[in-house]
Coordinates of C-alpha atoms and ligand atoms in Angstrom, one line a residue:
M1 CA 101.5 112.1 176.7
Q2 CA 101.9 115.8 176.9
S3 CA 99.3 117.8 175.0
I4 CA 100.4 118.7 171.5
K5 CA 101.0 122.3 170.6
M6 CA 101.9 123.9 167.2
V7 CA 104.9 125.4 169.1
D8 CA 105.8 124.4 172.6
L9 CA 107.8 127.2 174.2
G10 CA 107.0 126.2 177.8
L11 CA 108.9 122.9 177.6
Q12 CA 111.8 124.5 175.8
Y13 CA 112.0 127.2 178.5
Q14 CA 112.1 124.6 181.3
K15 CA 115.4 123.2 179.9
I16 CA 117.1 126.6 179.9
K17 CA 115.3 128.2 182.8
P18 CA 118.3 128.8 185.1
E19 CA 120.3 130.5 182.4
V20 CA 117.4 132.6 181.1
D21 CA 116.2 133.6 184.6
A22 CA 119.7 134.7 185.6
G23 CA 120.0 136.7 182.4
I24 CA 116.7 138.5 182.9
Q25 CA 117.4 139.1 186.6
E26 CA 120.8 140.7 185.8
V27 CA 119.1 143.2 183.5
I28 CA 116.6 144.1 186.2
D29 CA 119.2 144.3 188.9
N30 CA 121.2 146.7 186.7
T31 CA 118.1 148.5 185.5
A32 CA 119.8 148.2 182.1
F33 CA 116.4 148.0 180.2
I34 CA 117.4 150.0 177.2
K35 CA 120.8 149.6 175.4
G36 CA 122.2 147.4 178.2
P37 CA 125.3 145.3 177.7
A38 CA 123.3 142.2 176.8
V39 CA 122.3 143.9 173.5
K40 CA 125.9 144.4 172.5
N41 CA 126.9 140.8 173.6
F42 CA 124.0 139.2 171.7
Q43 CA 124.8 141.4 168.6
A44 CA 128.5 140.3 168.7
N45 CA 127.6 136.6 169.2
L46 CA 125.0 136.7 166.4
E47 CA 127.6 138.3 164.1
K48 CA 130.0 135.5 164.9
Y49 CA 127.4 132.8 164.4
L50 CA 126.3 134.1 161.1
G51 CA 129.7 135.1 159.8
V52 CA 128.5 138.6 159.0
K53 CA 130.2 141.9 159.8
H54 CA 127.3 143.7 161.2
V55 CA 124.1 142.8 163.1
I56 CA 121.8 145.8 163.9
P57 CA 119.1 144.8 166.4
C58 CA 115.7 146.4 166.3
A59 CA 112.2 146.0 167.7
N60 CA 110.7 143.3 165.4
G61 CA 111.1 141.7 162.0
T62 CA 108.6 144.1 160.3
D63 CA 110.7 147.1 161.5
A64 CA 113.8 145.3 160.2
L65 CA 112.3 145.2 156.7
Q66 CA 111.1 148.7 156.9
I67 CA 114.4 150.2 158.1
A68 CA 116.3 148.1 155.5
L69 CA 114.2 149.7 152.7
M70 CA 114.6 153.1 154.2
G71 CA 118.4 152.6 154.4
L72 CA 118.6 151.9 150.7
G73 CA 117.3 155.4 149.9
L74 CA 114.4 154.2 147.7
Q75 CA 112.1 156.9 146.4
P76 CA 108.3 156.9 146.4
G77 CA 107.1 155.0 143.3
D78 CA 110.1 152.8 143.1
E79 CA 109.2 149.2 142.5
V80 CA 110.2 146.4 144.9
I81 CA 109.7 142.7 144.0
T82 CA 108.4 140.2 146.6
P83 CA 107.0 136.7 146.3
S84 CA 103.2 136.4 146.2
F85 CA 103.2 133.6 148.8
T86 CA 104.5 135.1 152.0
Y87 CA 103.5 136.7 155.3
V88 CA 102.0 140.1 154.8
A89 CA 104.9 142.0 156.5
T90 CA 107.2 141.5 153.5
A91 CA 105.0 143.5 151.1
E92 CA 103.4 145.7 153.8
V93 CA 106.5 147.7 154.5
V94 CA 107.0 148.3 150.8
A95 CA 103.6 149.9 150.5
L96 CA 103.9 151.8 153.8
L97 CA 107.0 153.6 152.4
H98 CA 105.0 154.5 149.2
L99 CA 107.0 152.1 147.2
K100 CA 105.3 149.8 144.8
P101 CA 105.1 146.1 145.7
V102 CA 105.4 143.9 142.6
L103 CA 104.5 140.3 143.2
V104 CA 106.0 137.3 141.6
D105 CA 104.6 133.8 141.8
V106 CA 106.5 131.0 143.6
Y107 CA 107.7 127.5 142.7
P108 CA 105.1 124.8 143.3
D109 CA 107.5 122.5 145.1
S110 CA 109.7 124.8 147.2
F111 CA 107.3 127.7 147.7
M112 CA 110.2 130.1 146.9
I113 CA 110.0 133.0 144.5
D114 CA 110.1 131.8 140.9
V115 CA 113.5 133.1 139.7
D116 CA 112.6 132.4 136.1
Q117 CA 109.7 134.9 136.3
L118 CA 111.8 137.6 138.0
E119 CA 113.2 139.3 135.0
S120 CA 109.8 139.6 133.3
V121 CA 108.6 142.1 136.0
I122 CA 111.7 144.2 136.1
T123 CA 111.1 147.8 134.8
P124 CA 113.3 150.9 134.9
K125 CA 111.6 151.7 138.2
T126 CA 112.5 148.4 139.9
K127 CA 115.0 149.0 142.7
A128 CA 115.0 146.0 144.9
I129 CA 114.1 142.3 145.3
V130 CA 112.9 141.0 148.7
P131 CA 113.2 137.2 148.5
V132 CA 111.6 135.3 151.4
H133 CA 113.3 132.2 152.8
L134 CA 110.0 130.6 153.5
F135 CA 109.4 127.9 156.1
G136 CA 113.1 127.5 156.9
Q137 CA 115.1 127.1 153.7
C138 CA 116.8 129.5 151.4
A139 CA 115.4 130.9 148.1
N140 CA 117.7 130.5 145.1
M141 CA 120.1 133.2 146.2
E142 CA 122.7 132.5 143.5
A143 CA 120.2 133.2 140.7
I144 CA 118.7 136.1 142.5
M145 CA 122.1 137.8 143.1
A146 CA 123.0 137.3 139.5
I147 CA 119.7 138.9 138.3
A148 CA 120.2 141.7 140.8
K149 CA 123.7 142.4 139.6
K150 CA 122.7 142.4 136.0
H151 CA 119.9 144.9 136.6
N152 CA 121.6 146.9 139.4
L153 CA 119.0 146.0 142.1
F154 CA 119.3 145.8 145.8
V155 CA 118.5 142.5 147.5
V156 CA 116.9 142.5 151.0
E157 CA 116.5 139.0 152.3
D158 CA 113.5 138.3 154.5
T159 CA 115.0 135.6 156.7
A160 CA 112.4 135.8 159.5
Q161 CA 111.7 132.0 159.1
A162 CA 115.2 130.8 158.2
I163 CA 117.7 131.8 160.8
G164 CA 120.4 129.2 160.9
A165 CA 119.8 127.9 157.3
E166 CA 122.8 127.8 155.1
F167 CA 123.0 128.2 151.3
T168 CA 125.6 126.5 149.2
F169 CA 126.7 128.2 145.9
S170 CA 127.7 126.2 142.9
D171 CA 131.4 126.8 143.6
G172 CA 130.9 125.1 146.9
S173 CA 131.1 128.2 149.1
K174 CA 128.5 128.6 151.8
A175 CA 126.7 131.5 153.5
M176 CA 124.0 131.8 156.1
A177 CA 120.6 132.9 155.1
G178 CA 120.4 136.7 155.3
T179 CA 124.1 137.3 154.8
I180 CA 124.1 137.1 151.0
G181 CA 122.1 140.1 149.8
D182 CA 122.7 143.7 150.7
I183 CA 120.7 143.4 153.9
G184 CA 119.1 140.4 155.7
C185 CA 116.1 140.9 158.0
T186 CA 115.0 138.6 160.7
S187 CA 112.5 138.4 163.5
F188 CA 112.8 137.1 167.0
F189 CA 109.0 136.7 167.5
P190 CA 108.5 134.0 170.2
S191 CA 107.5 131.3 167.7
K192 CA 110.4 131.9 165.3
N193 CA 113.3 129.5 165.3
L194 CA 115.3 131.9 167.5
G195 CA 112.5 133.5 169.4
C196 CA 112.6 135.8 172.4
Y197 CA 109.8 136.3 175.0
G198 CA 108.2 139.3 173.3
D199 CA 109.1 141.1 170.1
G200 CA 112.5 141.5 168.6
G201 CA 114.2 141.7 165.2
A202 CA 117.5 142.4 163.5
M203 CA 119.2 143.4 160.3
Y204 CA 122.4 141.9 159.0
T205 CA 124.9 143.4 156.5
N206 CA 128.5 143.2 155.4
D207 CA 128.5 146.8 154.3
S208 CA 129.9 149.0 157.1
A209 CA 128.5 152.3 155.7
L210 CA 125.1 150.8 155.3
A211 CA 125.2 149.3 158.8
A212 CA 125.9 152.8 160.2
K213 CA 123.0 154.2 158.3
L214 CA 120.6 151.4 159.4
Q215 CA 121.7 151.9 163.0
M216 CA 121.1 155.6 162.6
I217 CA 117.6 155.2 161.1
A218 CA 116.6 152.8 163.9
N219 CA 117.6 155.4 166.4
H220 CA 115.6 158.5 165.3
G221 CA 117.9 159.2 162.4
Q222 CA 120.4 160.3 165.0
S223 CA 124.2 160.2 164.4
I224 CA 125.2 162.0 167.6
Q225 CA 122.8 162.4 170.5
Y226 CA 120.3 165.1 169.7
Q227 CA 121.6 165.5 166.2
H228 CA 119.1 164.1 163.7
D229 CA 120.4 163.8 160.1
E230 CA 117.4 162.1 158.7
I231 CA 113.9 161.0 159.5
G232 CA 114.2 157.8 161.4
V233 CA 112.1 155.6 163.6
N234 CA 112.4 154.3 167.2
S235 CA 113.2 150.6 166.9
R236 CA 115.2 148.9 169.6
L237 CA 115.7 145.4 170.9
D238 CA 114.9 145.4 174.7
T239 CA 117.9 144.4 176.8
I240 CA 115.7 141.7 178.5
Q241 CA 115.0 140.2 175.1
A242 CA 118.7 140.3 174.1
A243 CA 119.6 138.5 177.3
I244 CA 117.1 135.7 176.5
L245 CA 118.3 135.5 172.9
D246 CA 121.9 135.3 173.9
V247 CA 121.1 132.2 175.9
K248 CA 119.0 130.7 173.2
L249 CA 121.5 131.4 170.4
K250 CA 123.9 128.9 172.0
H251 CA 121.2 126.3 171.5
L252 CA 120.1 127.3 168.0
D253 CA 121.9 124.5 166.1
E254 CA 120.6 122.0 168.5
Y255 CA 117.1 123.4 168.1
S256 CA 117.4 123.2 164.3
A257 CA 118.6 119.6 164.6
A258 CA 115.5 118.8 166.8
R259 CA 113.2 120.3 164.2
R260 CA 114.9 118.4 161.4
K261 CA 114.5 115.2 163.3
A262 CA 110.8 115.8 163.7
A263 CA 110.6 116.6 160.0
D264 CA 112.4 113.4 159.1
Y265 CA 109.9 111.4 161.2
Y266 CA 107.0 113.1 159.4
D267 CA 108.6 112.5 156.0
D268 CA 109.2 108.8 156.7
E269 CA 105.5 108.3 157.7
F270 CA 104.0 110.5 154.9
S271 CA 106.3 110.2 151.9
K272 CA 104.7 107.1 150.4
H273 CA 101.2 108.3 150.7
S274 CA 99.7 109.2 147.3
K275 CA 97.5 112.0 148.6
I276 CA 100.3 113.7 150.6
T277 CA 103.3 115.6 149.3
T278 CA 106.0 116.0 151.9
P279 CA 108.1 119.2 152.0
Y280 CA 110.6 119.5 149.1
R281 CA 114.1 119.9 150.3
I282 CA 116.1 122.3 148.2
P283 CA 119.5 120.7 147.4
N284 CA 121.6 123.8 147.9
S285 CA 120.0 124.9 151.2
T286 CA 119.8 123.3 154.6
H287 CA 116.3 123.3 156.1
V288 CA 115.6 124.5 159.6
F289 CA 111.9 123.7 159.4
H290 CA 110.3 126.8 160.7
Q291 CA 107.2 125.1 159.5
Y292 CA 106.5 121.6 158.4
T293 CA 104.1 122.2 155.5
L294 CA 102.5 119.4 153.5
K295 CA 100.5 119.6 150.3
L296 CA 97.3 117.7 150.2
D297 CA 95.6 116.1 147.2
P298 CA 92.7 118.3 146.0
S299 CA 90.3 115.4 146.8
I300 CA 90.9 116.0 150.5
D301 CA 88.7 118.4 152.3
R302 CA 91.2 120.4 154.3
E303 CA 88.8 122.0 156.7
A304 CA 87.2 118.7 157.5
L305 CA 90.7 117.1 158.0
R306 CA 91.7 120.0 160.3
N307 CA 88.5 119.6 162.4
R308 CA 89.0 115.9 162.8
L309 CA 92.7 116.5 163.8
K310 CA 91.5 119.0 166.3
E311 CA 89.1 116.4 167.8
K312 CA 92.1 114.2 168.4
G313 CA 94.0 117.1 170.1
I314 CA 96.2 117.7 167.1
P315 CA 96.6 121.4 166.1
S316 CA 97.3 122.4 162.5
M317 CA 97.6 125.7 160.7
V318 CA 97.3 127.0 157.2
Y319 CA 100.2 129.3 156.2
Y320 CA 98.8 131.2 154.3
P321 CA 95.1 131.0 153.6
I322 CA 94.7 134.2 151.6
P323 CA 97.4 135.3 149.2
L324 CA 98.6 138.9 149.1
H325 CA 97.0 139.7 145.8
H326 CA 93.5 138.9 147.3
Q327 CA 94.0 140.9 150.4
K328 CA 91.9 144.1 150.5
A329 CA 94.9 146.2 151.4
F330 CA 96.8 145.1 148.4
L331 CA 94.1 145.3 145.8
P332 CA 95.1 148.8 144.6
F333 CA 98.5 147.4 143.6
Q334 CA 97.1 144.6 141.4
K335 CA 97.6 144.9 137.7
P336 CA 94.7 143.7 135.7
G337 CA 95.3 140.3 134.0
V338 CA 98.2 139.4 136.3
A339 CA 97.6 136.0 137.9
F340 CA 99.6 133.9 140.4
P341 CA 98.3 130.4 139.6
I342 CA 100.8 128.5 141.8
T343 CA 100.1 130.7 144.8
E344 CA 96.4 130.2 144.1
T345 CA 96.7 126.4 144.3
L346 CA 99.0 126.5 147.3
V347 CA 96.7 128.5 149.5
S348 CA 94.0 125.9 149.1
C349 CA 96.2 122.7 149.6
V350 CA 98.9 123.5 152.2
I351 CA 98.7 122.4 155.8
S352 CA 101.3 122.9 158.5
L353 CA 101.6 120.4 161.4
P354 CA 103.1 120.9 164.9
M355 CA 106.7 121.8 164.6
H356 CA 109.0 122.7 167.5
T357 CA 112.0 121.6 169.4
E358 CA 110.3 119.5 172.0
L359 CA 108.2 117.0 169.9
T360 CA 108.6 113.5 171.3
E361 CA 108.4 110.2 169.3
E362 CA 105.2 109.4 171.1
Q363 CA 103.6 112.6 170.0
L364 CA 104.9 112.3 166.4
S365 CA 103.6 108.8 166.2
Y366 CA 100.3 109.9 167.5
I367 CA 100.1 112.7 165.0
T368 CA 101.2 110.7 162.0
N369 CA 98.9 107.7 162.8
N370 CA 95.9 109.8 163.3
F371 CA 96.7 112.0 160.3
L372 CA 97.0 109.0 158.0
E373 CA 93.9 107.3 159.4
I374 CA 91.8 110.4 158.8
V375 CA 93.2 111.0 155.3
D376 CA 92.5 107.4 154.4
S377 CA 89.0 107.6 155.5
M378 CA 88.3 110.7 153.3
Ligands
LIG401 C1 107.4 136.8 161.2 C2 107.7 137.3 159.9 C3 107.9 138.6 159.6 C4 107.7 139.7 160.7 O1 108.3 139.6 161.9 P1 107.7 140.3 163.2 O2 108.8 140.2 164.2 O3 106.4 139.6 163.6 O4 107.4 141.7 162.8 C5 108.3 139.0 158.4 N1 108.4 138.2 157.4 C6 108.1 136.8 157.5 C7 108.3 135.9 156.4 C8 107.8 136.4 158.8 O5 107.5 135.1 158.9

């Protein structure tokens, strides 16, 4: 049996090596390192895949979130709502721009921002909501868009973990994650569902004026060469990364299906166990399983379990062990008396198992058998 990794990018590469190598070689042969044709091609192909008018590539997912907030013209002190259970980047860029991150707790089953608590934190200073499509499915975008409309707020979707997931509205219409709010922001970090071989990211929008502004900010606030209309940043997707992504985009649906198949296998093995809660699947979103994240019964010592898994050659991770509101950098933003009880329980009971496109039945069976045996012995 091949050794088990959290994410196995080597095996995935072997299957697309000729195409990827040719794409990289072409960029080098043409010395088209910056703004080469592969960037435009990938941009157009991703627009088509997502059914969105504009994709604006940039250097990474964190930049995408930062540029998105800059593009909306928010002013220092404006409040931006994010979930309390997410990767730091979501709230970090808010604070970096001197905006105020306002956290909202998440649902205990789906881990998504609790829409019923959203309105209670809205103030006259609130300008935007940044929902996170965590672990591979969509937050409740229908309810979020309705609240945003009612209070005249922008919506910036953090879709770094959910590229390819699709949301179904109650009228039956469908839209891809990231194409519903004003701007969607994604990451092409190697381990993401559509990952390159370095850093990369993109913003999506259906608003052409906003797209032009985001493009300009990502390029030193420059509209025409050497004419700078606003303070911007330097955030580009390398041509080599775009060439790789253009190859991998063709396989994205197949990759999502492979992840779902692995998740189905895990679910079948774990769902009947009283001490394990398998990932909740939101009815109006497809799940692309960026992570396969279980909840453990409080009686299980998670660190001991992880150590015993490690002894068996089974890696595991905890996404995320420390919630934003306990991070030193975010302490200045905490309001006294505000608690996030669901996030608090999740950080102590979640565990993520190996999830990637190359997991074999042999590996899945080895993982699940050992996992169950260890849990039963605890
Ligand atoms: C990965 C990730 C990001 C940041 O992406 P980078 O490309 O690493 O900057 C932002 N938000 C979430 C939820 C992520 O998982």
